[in-house]
Coordinates of C-alpha atoms in Angstrom, one line a residue:
M951 CA 0.0 -0.1 -0.2
G952 CA 2.8 2.7 0.2
E953 CA 2.0 3.8 3.7
T954 CA 5.0 1.5 6.7
S955 CA 3.3 1.0 9.9
P956 CA 3.1 3.4 12.8
R957 CA 4.6 0.9 14.9
K958 CA 7.4 0.5 13.2
R959 CA 8.3 3.4 12.3
R960 CA 8.4 4.5 16.3
E961 CA 11.3 3.3 18.4
D962 CA 10.6 4.2 21.0
G963 CA 6.5 4.7 20.9
K964 CA 7.8 7.8 22.8
S965 CA 7.3 11.3 21.3
V966 CA 9.1 14.2 21.3
Q967 CA 7.2 16.4 23.3
S968 CA 6.4 14.1 26.3
S969 CA 8.4 11.0 28.2
E970 CA 4.8 9.0 28.1
P971 CA 3.8 6.2 25.7
K972 CA 0.9 7.9 23.1
T973 CA -1.0 6.6 20.1
T974 CA -0.1 7.9 16.8
S975 CA -2.5 10.6 16.7
L976 CA -3.5 14.7 17.2
Q977 CA -3.3 14.6 21.4
K978 CA -5.7 16.4 24.1
E979 CA -3.4 19.6 24.4
V980 CA -5.5 22.4 23.7
G981 CA -7.1 23.8 27.4
L982 CA -10.0 26.3 28.4
V983 CA -7.2 29.1 28.3
S984 CA -5.5 28.3 24.8
G985 CA -9.2 28.0 23.2
I986 CA -10.2 31.3 25.2
S987 CA -6.9 32.5 23.1
I988 CA -7.6 31.2 19.5
I989 CA -10.7 32.9 19.9
V990 CA -10.4 36.1 21.2
G991 CA -6.7 35.6 18.8
T992 CA -7.9 34.9 15.5
I993 CA -11.6 37.0 15.5
I994 CA -9.4 39.7 16.5
G995 CA -7.2 40.4 13.7
S996 CA -5.8 44.2 12.8
G997 CA -9.6 45.1 11.1
I998 CA -10.3 47.2 14.6
F999 CA -6.5 48.6 14.5
I1000 CA -6.4 49.6 11.0
S1001 CA -9.7 50.2 9.9
P1002 CA -12.8 49.7 11.7
K1003 CA -14.9 51.8 9.5
S1004 CA -16.7 49.9 7.5
V1005 CA -20.0 49.8 10.0
L1006 CA -19.6 54.1 10.2
S1007 CA -19.5 54.3 6.9
N1008 CA -23.1 52.8 5.5
T1009 CA -24.5 54.1 8.6
E1010 CA -22.9 57.8 8.6
A1011 CA -23.1 57.9 12.4
V1012 CA -22.0 57.2 16.0
G1013 CA -25.1 56.1 17.2
P1014 CA -25.9 53.4 15.0
C1015 CA -22.7 52.1 14.3
L1016 CA -22.3 51.9 18.3
I1017 CA -26.0 49.6 18.3
I1018 CA -24.5 47.8 14.8
W1019 CA -22.0 46.3 16.5
A1020 CA -23.5 44.7 19.6
V1021 CA -26.1 43.4 18.1
C1022 CA -23.3 41.6 15.6
G1023 CA -21.8 40.7 19.1
V1024 CA -24.9 38.7 19.5
L1025 CA -25.5 37.5 16.9
A1026 CA -21.8 35.6 16.5
T1027 CA -22.7 34.7 19.7
L1028 CA -26.4 33.2 19.4
G1029 CA -23.9 31.5 15.8
A1030 CA -21.5 29.6 18.3
L1031 CA -23.7 29.1 20.4
C1032 CA -25.2 26.8 17.2
F1033 CA -21.7 25.3 17.0
A1034 CA -21.2 24.2 20.3
E1035 CA -23.7 22.1 20.0
L1036 CA -22.6 20.6 16.7
G1037 CA -18.8 20.4 18.9
T1038 CA -19.7 18.2 21.7
T1039 CA -22.2 16.0 19.9
I1040 CA -20.1 15.4 16.9
T1041 CA -16.4 15.5 18.8
K1042 CA -14.7 15.5 16.0
S1043 CA -12.3 18.5 14.6
G1044 CA -12.2 19.6 11.3
G1045 CA -14.9 22.9 11.4
E1046 CA -18.2 22.8 9.6
Y1047 CA -17.1 19.5 7.5
P1048 CA -18.4 16.3 9.8
Y1049 CA -21.3 18.3 11.0
L1050 CA -22.1 18.8 6.5
M1051 CA -20.5 14.7 6.8
E1052 CA -22.6 13.8 9.3
A1053 CA -26.1 16.2 8.2
Y1054 CA -26.9 15.5 4.4
G1055 CA -23.1 13.3 3.1
P1056 CA -20.0 13.7 1.4
V1057 CA -21.2 16.0 -1.3
P1058 CA -21.6 19.6 0.8
A1059 CA -18.5 18.3 3.1
Y1060 CA -16.6 17.9 -0.4
L1061 CA -17.5 20.5 -1.4
F1062 CA -16.6 22.7 1.5
S1063 CA -13.3 21.2 2.5
W1064 CA -12.6 22.5 -1.9
A1065 CA -13.3 26.3 -1.0
S1066 CA -11.9 26.2 2.0
L1067 CA -8.7 24.6 1.0
M1068 CA -7.9 26.0 -2.6
V1069 CA -9.2 29.5 -1.7
T1070 CA -10.4 31.0 1.7
K1071 CA -8.7 29.1 4.3
P1072 CA -5.2 30.4 2.5
S1073 CA -6.1 33.3 1.0
S1074 CA -7.1 34.5 3.9
F1075 CA -4.3 33.8 5.8
A1076 CA -2.3 35.8 2.7
I1077 CA -3.3 38.6 3.4
I1078 CA -3.4 39.0 7.1
C1079 CA 0.4 38.0 6.5
L1080 CA 0.8 40.7 4.1
T1081 CA -1.3 43.0 6.1
F1082 CA 1.8 42.5 8.9
S1083 CA 4.6 42.4 6.6
E1084 CA 3.4 45.9 5.5
Y1085 CA 3.3 47.2 9.5
V1086 CA 7.0 45.5 9.6
A1087 CA 8.3 47.5 6.9
V1088 CA 6.6 50.9 7.4
P1089 CA 9.0 52.2 9.7
F1090 CA 11.9 51.3 7.9
Y1091 CA 11.1 53.3 4.4
S1092 CA 9.0 56.6 5.8
G1093 CA 8.3 58.6 3.3
C1094 CA 7.3 55.9 0.8
K1095 CA 6.0 52.7 0.0
P1096 CA 7.6 50.1 0.8
P1097 CA 8.5 48.2 -2.2
A1098 CA 5.8 45.2 -2.8
V1099 CA 8.9 42.6 -3.0
V1100 CA 9.7 43.8 0.5
I1101 CA 6.5 43.3 1.9
K1102 CA 5.5 39.5 -0.1
C1103 CA 8.7 38.6 1.1
L1104 CA 8.2 39.5 5.0
A1105 CA 4.8 38.1 4.5
A1106 CA 6.0 34.6 2.9
A1107 CA 9.1 34.5 6.0
A1108 CA 5.8 35.2 8.0
I1109 CA 4.1 31.8 6.5
L1110 CA 6.8 29.9 6.9
L1111 CA 7.4 31.1 10.7
I1112 CA 4.4 29.9 11.1
V1113 CA 4.6 26.9 9.8
V1114 CA 7.8 25.3 11.3
V1115 CA 5.9 26.5 15.4
N1116 CA 2.9 24.7 14.0
S1117 CA 4.7 21.7 12.5
L1118 CA 7.2 21.5 15.4
S1119 CA 4.3 20.8 18.5
V1120 CA 1.0 21.9 19.2
R1121 CA 1.7 23.1 22.3
L1122 CA 4.4 25.5 20.9
G1123 CA 1.5 26.9 18.8
S1124 CA -1.0 27.2 21.9
Y1125 CA 1.8 28.9 24.0
V1126 CA 2.7 31.3 20.8
Q1127 CA -1.2 31.6 20.3
N1128 CA -1.9 32.5 24.2
F1129 CA 1.3 35.6 23.8
F1130 CA 0.0 37.2 20.8
T1131 CA -3.3 37.1 22.3
A1132 CA -1.9 38.6 26.1
A1133 CA -0.1 41.1 23.5
K1134 CA -3.4 41.9 21.6
L1135 CA -5.7 42.3 24.9
V1136 CA -2.3 44.9 26.3
I1137 CA -2.6 47.1 23.6
V1138 CA -6.3 47.4 23.5
A1139 CA -7.0 47.4 27.2
I1140 CA -4.1 50.6 26.4
I1141 CA -6.3 52.3 23.5
V1142 CA -9.7 51.0 26.0
I1143 CA -8.2 53.0 29.8
S1144 CA -6.4 55.9 27.4
G1145 CA -10.6 56.3 26.4
F1146 CA -12.0 56.4 29.3
V1147 CA -10.0 58.8 31.2
L1148 CA -10.7 61.3 28.2
L1149 CA -14.2 60.8 28.0
A1150 CA -13.3 61.3 32.1
Q1151 CA -11.6 64.6 30.6
G1152 CA -14.5 66.0 29.0
N1153 CA -14.0 64.4 25.3
T1154 CA -17.5 63.4 24.8
K1155 CA -18.3 66.4 21.4
N1156 CA -18.6 63.2 19.3
F1157 CA -20.9 61.5 21.5
E1158 CA -24.1 64.0 20.7
N1159 CA -26.8 64.4 18.4
S1160 CA -25.0 60.5 18.0
F1161 CA -28.1 59.7 15.6
E1162 CA -28.4 63.3 13.7
G1163 CA -28.0 62.1 9.6
A1164 CA -28.5 58.4 10.5
D1165 CA -29.3 56.8 7.7
V1166 CA -31.2 53.6 8.7
S1167 CA -32.4 52.5 5.2
V1168 CA -32.8 48.9 4.9
G1169 CA -30.4 48.8 2.6
A1170 CA -27.4 50.3 4.5
I1171 CA -28.2 48.7 7.8
S1172 CA -28.1 45.2 6.0
L1173 CA -24.5 46.5 4.1
A1174 CA -23.5 47.5 8.1
F1175 CA -24.5 44.0 9.6
Y1176 CA -22.8 42.1 6.9
N1177 CA -19.4 44.3 7.2
G1178 CA -19.2 44.7 11.1
L1179 CA -20.3 40.6 11.2
W1180 CA -17.4 39.9 9.4
A1181 CA -15.2 41.4 11.9
Y1182 CA -16.1 39.0 14.1
D1183 CA -15.8 35.8 11.7
G1184 CA -13.8 33.2 13.6
W1185 CA -15.9 33.0 16.2
N1186 CA -16.0 28.9 14.9
Q1187 CA -12.6 28.0 15.3
L1188 CA -12.4 26.0 17.5
N1189 CA -14.5 23.5 16.4
Y1190 CA -11.8 22.5 14.4
I1191 CA -9.8 21.4 16.5
T1192 CA -12.2 19.8 19.1
E1193 CA -10.1 16.4 19.3
E1194 CA -7.8 18.3 20.6
L1195 CA -9.2 19.7 23.8
R1196 CA -9.3 18.7 27.0
N1197 CA -12.7 17.5 28.4
P1198 CA -13.9 19.5 25.0
Y1199 CA -18.0 18.9 26.3
R1200 CA -16.8 21.8 29.5
N1201 CA -14.3 23.4 27.8
L1202 CA -15.8 24.2 24.3
P1203 CA -18.8 26.2 25.1
L1204 CA -17.0 27.6 28.1
A1205 CA -14.1 29.4 25.6
I1206 CA -17.9 30.3 23.7
V1207 CA -19.4 32.0 26.4
I1208 CA -16.4 33.3 27.3
G1209 CA -14.3 34.6 24.0
I1210 CA -17.0 36.3 21.8
P1211 CA -18.5 37.9 24.5
L1212 CA -15.4 39.2 25.5
V1213 CA -14.7 40.4 21.6
T1214 CA -17.5 42.7 21.8
V1215 CA -16.6 44.4 24.7
C1216 CA -13.6 45.2 23.2
Y1217 CA -15.1 46.7 20.0
I1218 CA -17.8 48.5 21.6
L1219 CA -14.9 50.4 23.7
M1220 CA -12.5 50.4 21.2
N1221 CA -15.0 52.4 18.9
V1222 CA -16.0 54.5 22.1
S1223 CA -12.5 55.7 22.8
Y1224 CA -11.6 56.2 19.0
F1225 CA -15.0 58.8 18.6
T1226 CA -13.3 60.9 22.4
V1227 CA -10.5 62.1 19.6
M1228 CA -11.9 61.6 16.4
T1229 CA -14.8 63.1 14.3
P1230 CA -16.6 60.4 12.1
T1231 CA -15.2 62.3 8.9
E1232 CA -11.4 62.0 10.1
L1233 CA -12.0 58.2 11.3
L1234 CA -13.6 57.0 8.1
Q1235 CA -10.4 59.3 6.2
S1236 CA -7.6 57.9 8.5
Q1237 CA -5.4 55.2 7.0
A1238 CA -4.4 53.0 10.2
V1239 CA -6.8 54.5 12.8
A1240 CA -4.8 52.8 16.4
V1241 CA -2.1 54.3 14.6
T1242 CA -4.2 57.8 14.5
F1243 CA -5.2 57.3 17.7
G1244 CA -1.9 56.3 19.4
D1245 CA -0.2 59.6 17.7
R1246 CA -3.1 61.8 19.9
V1247 CA -3.0 60.6 22.6
L1248 CA 0.0 58.0 23.6
Y1249 CA 2.7 60.4 22.2
P1250 CA 5.9 60.1 22.8
A1251 CA 5.5 56.0 23.0
S1252 CA 2.7 56.1 20.1
W1253 CA 5.3 53.5 19.3
V1254 CA 3.6 51.2 21.0
V1255 CA 0.2 51.4 18.7
P1256 CA 2.5 49.9 15.5
L1257 CA 4.3 47.0 16.8
F1258 CA 1.1 45.2 19.0
V1259 CA -0.2 45.5 16.5
A1260 CA 1.6 43.9 14.1
F1261 CA 1.8 40.6 17.5
S1262 CA -1.9 41.1 17.0
T1263 CA -1.6 40.0 13.2
L1264 CA 0.6 37.0 13.4
G1265 CA -1.1 36.1 16.3
A1266 CA -4.3 36.2 14.2
A1267 CA -2.6 34.7 11.2
N1268 CA -0.6 31.7 13.6
G1269 CA -4.6 30.4 14.6
S1270 CA -5.8 30.9 11.3
C1271 CA -2.9 28.1 10.6
F1272 CA -3.4 26.3 13.9
T1273 CA -6.8 25.4 12.5
A1274 CA -6.9 25.1 9.0
G1275 CA -4.4 22.7 9.5
R1276 CA -7.4 20.5 11.0
L1277 CA -9.6 21.4 8.4
I1278 CA -7.1 19.8 6.1
Y1279 CA -5.6 16.4 8.1
V1280 CA -10.0 15.7 8.5
A1281 CA -10.6 16.2 5.1
G1282 CA -7.4 13.7 4.2
R1283 CA -8.2 11.3 6.6
E1284 CA -12.4 11.5 5.2
G1285 CA -10.4 10.3 1.4
H1286 CA -11.4 13.9 0.6
M1287 CA -7.7 14.6 -0.1
L1288 CA -4.3 13.5 -0.6
K1289 CA -3.7 10.3 2.2
V1290 CA -0.9 11.5 2.8
L1291 CA -2.2 14.8 4.3
S1292 CA -4.1 12.7 7.5
Y1293 CA -1.1 12.4 8.9
V1294 CA 0.4 12.2 11.6
S1295 CA 4.4 13.8 11.9
V1296 CA 5.8 10.0 14.0
K1297 CA 8.0 12.5 16.6
R1298 CA 6.0 15.6 17.5
L1299 CA 2.4 14.7 16.5
T1300 CA 0.9 17.2 14.3
P1301 CA -0.4 17.3 11.0
A1302 CA 2.2 18.5 9.5
P1303 CA 2.0 17.5 6.5
A1304 CA -1.5 19.2 6.4
I1305 CA -0.5 22.3 7.8
I1306 CA 2.5 22.8 5.6
F1307 CA 0.6 22.4 2.1
H1308 CA -1.4 25.0 3.8
G1309 CA 1.9 27.5 4.1
I1310 CA 2.5 26.3 0.6
V1311 CA -0.7 27.3 -1.1
A1312 CA -0.5 30.6 0.6
I1313 CA 2.9 31.5 -0.2
I1314 CA 1.3 30.8 -3.7
Y1315 CA -1.4 33.1 -3.7
I1316 CA 1.2 36.5 -2.3
I1317 CA 2.0 36.1 -5.7
P1318 CA 0.1 37.9 -7.1
G1319 CA -1.4 41.3 -7.0
D1320 CA -4.8 41.9 -5.6
I1321 CA -6.0 38.9 -3.2
N1322 CA -7.9 40.9 -0.7
S1323 CA -11.0 40.9 -3.9
L1324 CA -10.9 37.6 -4.4
V1325 CA -11.3 37.2 -0.1
N1326 CA -14.8 39.4 -0.6
Y1327 CA -16.1 37.5 -3.7
F1328 CA -16.3 34.2 -2.0
S1329 CA -16.9 35.9 2.0
F1330 CA -20.8 34.6 0.5
A1331 CA -19.8 31.7 0.3
S1332 CA -18.3 31.4 3.5
W1333 CA -21.6 32.1 4.5
L1334 CA -23.7 29.6 2.2
F1335 CA -21.8 26.6 4.9
Y1336 CA -22.7 28.7 7.5
G1337 CA -25.9 28.5 7.0
L1338 CA -26.1 24.7 5.7
T1339 CA -24.4 23.5 8.9
I1340 CA -26.3 25.9 11.4
L1341 CA -29.6 24.2 9.2
G1342 CA -28.2 20.7 9.3
L1343 CA -27.7 20.7 13.3
I1344 CA -31.8 21.5 12.8
V1345 CA -32.3 18.4 10.0
M1346 CA -30.0 16.7 12.5
R1347 CA -32.5 17.2 15.1
F1348 CA -35.1 15.1 13.4
T1349 CA -33.1 12.7 11.2
R1350 CA -30.6 11.6 14.4
K1351 CA -32.0 11.5 17.2
E1352 CA -29.8 8.8 18.9
L1353 CA -27.4 11.3 19.1
E1354 CA -26.1 12.4 22.7
R1355 CA -26.6 15.6 22.7
P1356 CA -24.6 17.2 26.2
I1357 CA -25.3 21.3 24.9
R1358 CA -29.2 21.3 23.3
V1359 CA -30.2 24.7 22.5
P1360 CA -33.1 26.0 21.9
I1361 CA -34.3 25.1 18.2
A1362 CA -35.7 29.3 17.5
I1363 CA -31.7 30.2 17.8
P1364 CA -30.3 28.0 15.1
V1365 CA -33.1 28.9 12.7
V1366 CA -32.7 32.6 13.6
V1367 CA -29.1 32.1 12.5
T1368 CA -29.6 30.4 9.5
L1369 CA -32.0 32.8 8.6
I1370 CA -29.6 35.4 9.1
S1371 CA -26.9 33.5 7.1
L1372 CA -29.2 33.7 4.1
F1373 CA -30.1 36.9 3.9
L1374 CA -26.0 37.5 3.8
V1375 CA -25.5 34.9 1.5
L1376 CA -27.9 37.6 -0.8
A1377 CA -27.5 40.7 0.9
P1378 CA -23.7 41.3 -1.4
I1379 CA -25.5 39.9 -5.0
I1380 CA -28.7 41.7 -4.8
S1381 CA -27.1 44.9 -3.2
A1382 CA -24.3 44.6 -5.7
P1383 CA -24.8 42.5 -8.2
A1384 CA -21.4 41.6 -9.7
W1385 CA -19.6 38.1 -12.4
E1386 CA -17.7 37.5 -9.7
Y1387 CA -20.4 35.8 -7.6
L1388 CA -20.8 33.1 -10.3
Y1389 CA -17.6 32.9 -10.9
C1390 CA -16.9 31.4 -7.2
A1391 CA -20.3 29.6 -8.0
L1392 CA -18.8 27.8 -10.7
F1393 CA -15.5 26.8 -8.8
M1394 CA -17.5 25.2 -6.4
L1395 CA -19.4 23.3 -8.9
G1396 CA -16.0 22.5 -10.3
G1397 CA -14.8 20.5 -7.3
L1398 CA -17.4 18.1 -8.3
L1399 CA -15.5 17.2 -10.6
F1400 CA -12.7 16.3 -8.9
Y1401 CA -14.8 14.1 -6.4
F1402 CA -16.2 12.0 -8.9
L1403 CA -12.9 11.5 -10.2
F1404 CA -10.4 11.2 -7.5
V1405 CA -12.9 10.3 -4.4
Y1406 CA -16.1 8.6 -6.5
Y1407 CA -14.9 6.5 -8.6
K1408 CA -11.1 6.2 -8.1
F1409 CA -9.5 5.4 -10.5
G1410 CA -7.4 3.3 -10.8
W1411 CA -4.6 5.7 -12.7
A1412 CA -4.9 8.5 -10.0
Q1413 CA -4.2 5.9 -7.5
R1414 CA -0.9 4.3 -9.3
I1415 CA 0.3 8.2 -9.1
S1416 CA -0.8 8.8 -5.7
R1417 CA 0.5 6.1 -3.6
P1418 CA 4.4 6.3 -4.7
V1419 CA 4.1 10.5 -3.9
T1420 CA 2.0 8.9 -0.6
M1421 CA 4.7 7.0 0.3
H1422 CA 7.8 9.2 -0.8
L1423 CA 6.3 12.3 1.2
Q1424 CA 5.3 9.8 3.8
M1425 CA 9.9 9.0 4.1
L1426 CA 10.5 13.2 3.8
M1427 CA 8.3 14.0 6.1
E1428 CA 8.7 11.4 8.7
A1429 CA 4.7 10.6 8.9
V1430 CA 2.1 8.3 9.4
P1431 CA -1.5 7.3 9.8
P1432 CA -2.8 8.2 13.3
E1433 CA -3.5 5.1 14.9
E1434 CA -7.1 4.8 17.3
D1435 CA -6.2 6.3 20.9
P1436 CA -6.9 2.7 22.7
Q1437 CA -9.4 4.7 25.6

């Protein structure tokens, strides 16, 4: 079969992460604090520091802007609670993938993995690292824009560093995430405390008549919600690593209930702080809002803002890589990707082949000029799969009654979230129809061609090519098929 036996490859039956014998599979290394760090660290990227103006540009007033940030946080929490039920009912890693598999079968699950692994996850990873490299490069090119080649090389270096860290150790990856999340919360605290001091000093002019001139049309409010909810994207990240959570029945819902309200409070208070020193017009015109805030309030220590924003961005990239690797691993385990992508490093007990594959695809996305538009056009696909997954929760309440459900949310919550997801799929297409949405839909459906050729029918010639490739990659990366835990 071209696969080396795990027991033959492991001489001492021990991993380098521990002196105790372990099976060659992903270990439960992620606790409650690390779980909260993954949620907070992945949701809070660079957006709230650089351009938290997407909501304000639609509402055109401070009052409705703050209300929408709060309501979006509530909606994200409701969606995450639905995922908490799914995650404790089906305790498999991979986010939406195993839930779609259980609810609808292999085809929707494959299409999700196809769109996620080939476009949404790696391109998002690339954009986060490009943002990080811009922040790092700017101080060295005062008065001019850094060369594109420098930014791309720094982004590629950041991707390689993150891939190496997460391939070496699950525990190291979670420690790095904890550090960057702590750094992120430090700069959030600095900005929020500074805002409270300014409020106490009477800087409340921008909050007077805060609803004056507001655009409360259905179109404006819907676009504001759309942009606000995207700022909370990442609330489902912990479901990608369910198999590595210690005590998932307790820690998964607890991390969600602590993490997402924490993010909501941070978002609201940071916006309040920004408005203490900037009018809505100034905020919309600022290229990097947090830096403008720092220059006006923290000088001469304003340099701490870009430093901590760089930390924040790197933390979001690390969280993105940490969780995306598990989706690739699970898709490979189910036979929906190359089998070698489901293998585990025999020494490190990490899904190293999956993480390395994710890093390679992300580096490819760095090469072209602008990939932001690609992510924007595929954003509707993400909400399509969110909606299908939460609808699957409702479906399984009737079709899979035998499943044990440690957490059971009221049926009204998944119904509301499903309807909101439907709205978010249709809103951008109706408000600004473009051919690109059709191209995205065709790309996703194009995944069916690969599904039937390589997964469903499993042509002999494809197997003859993949076996030697799998064997050589297995030897190169010292990876083996995961073993079943005897427990």
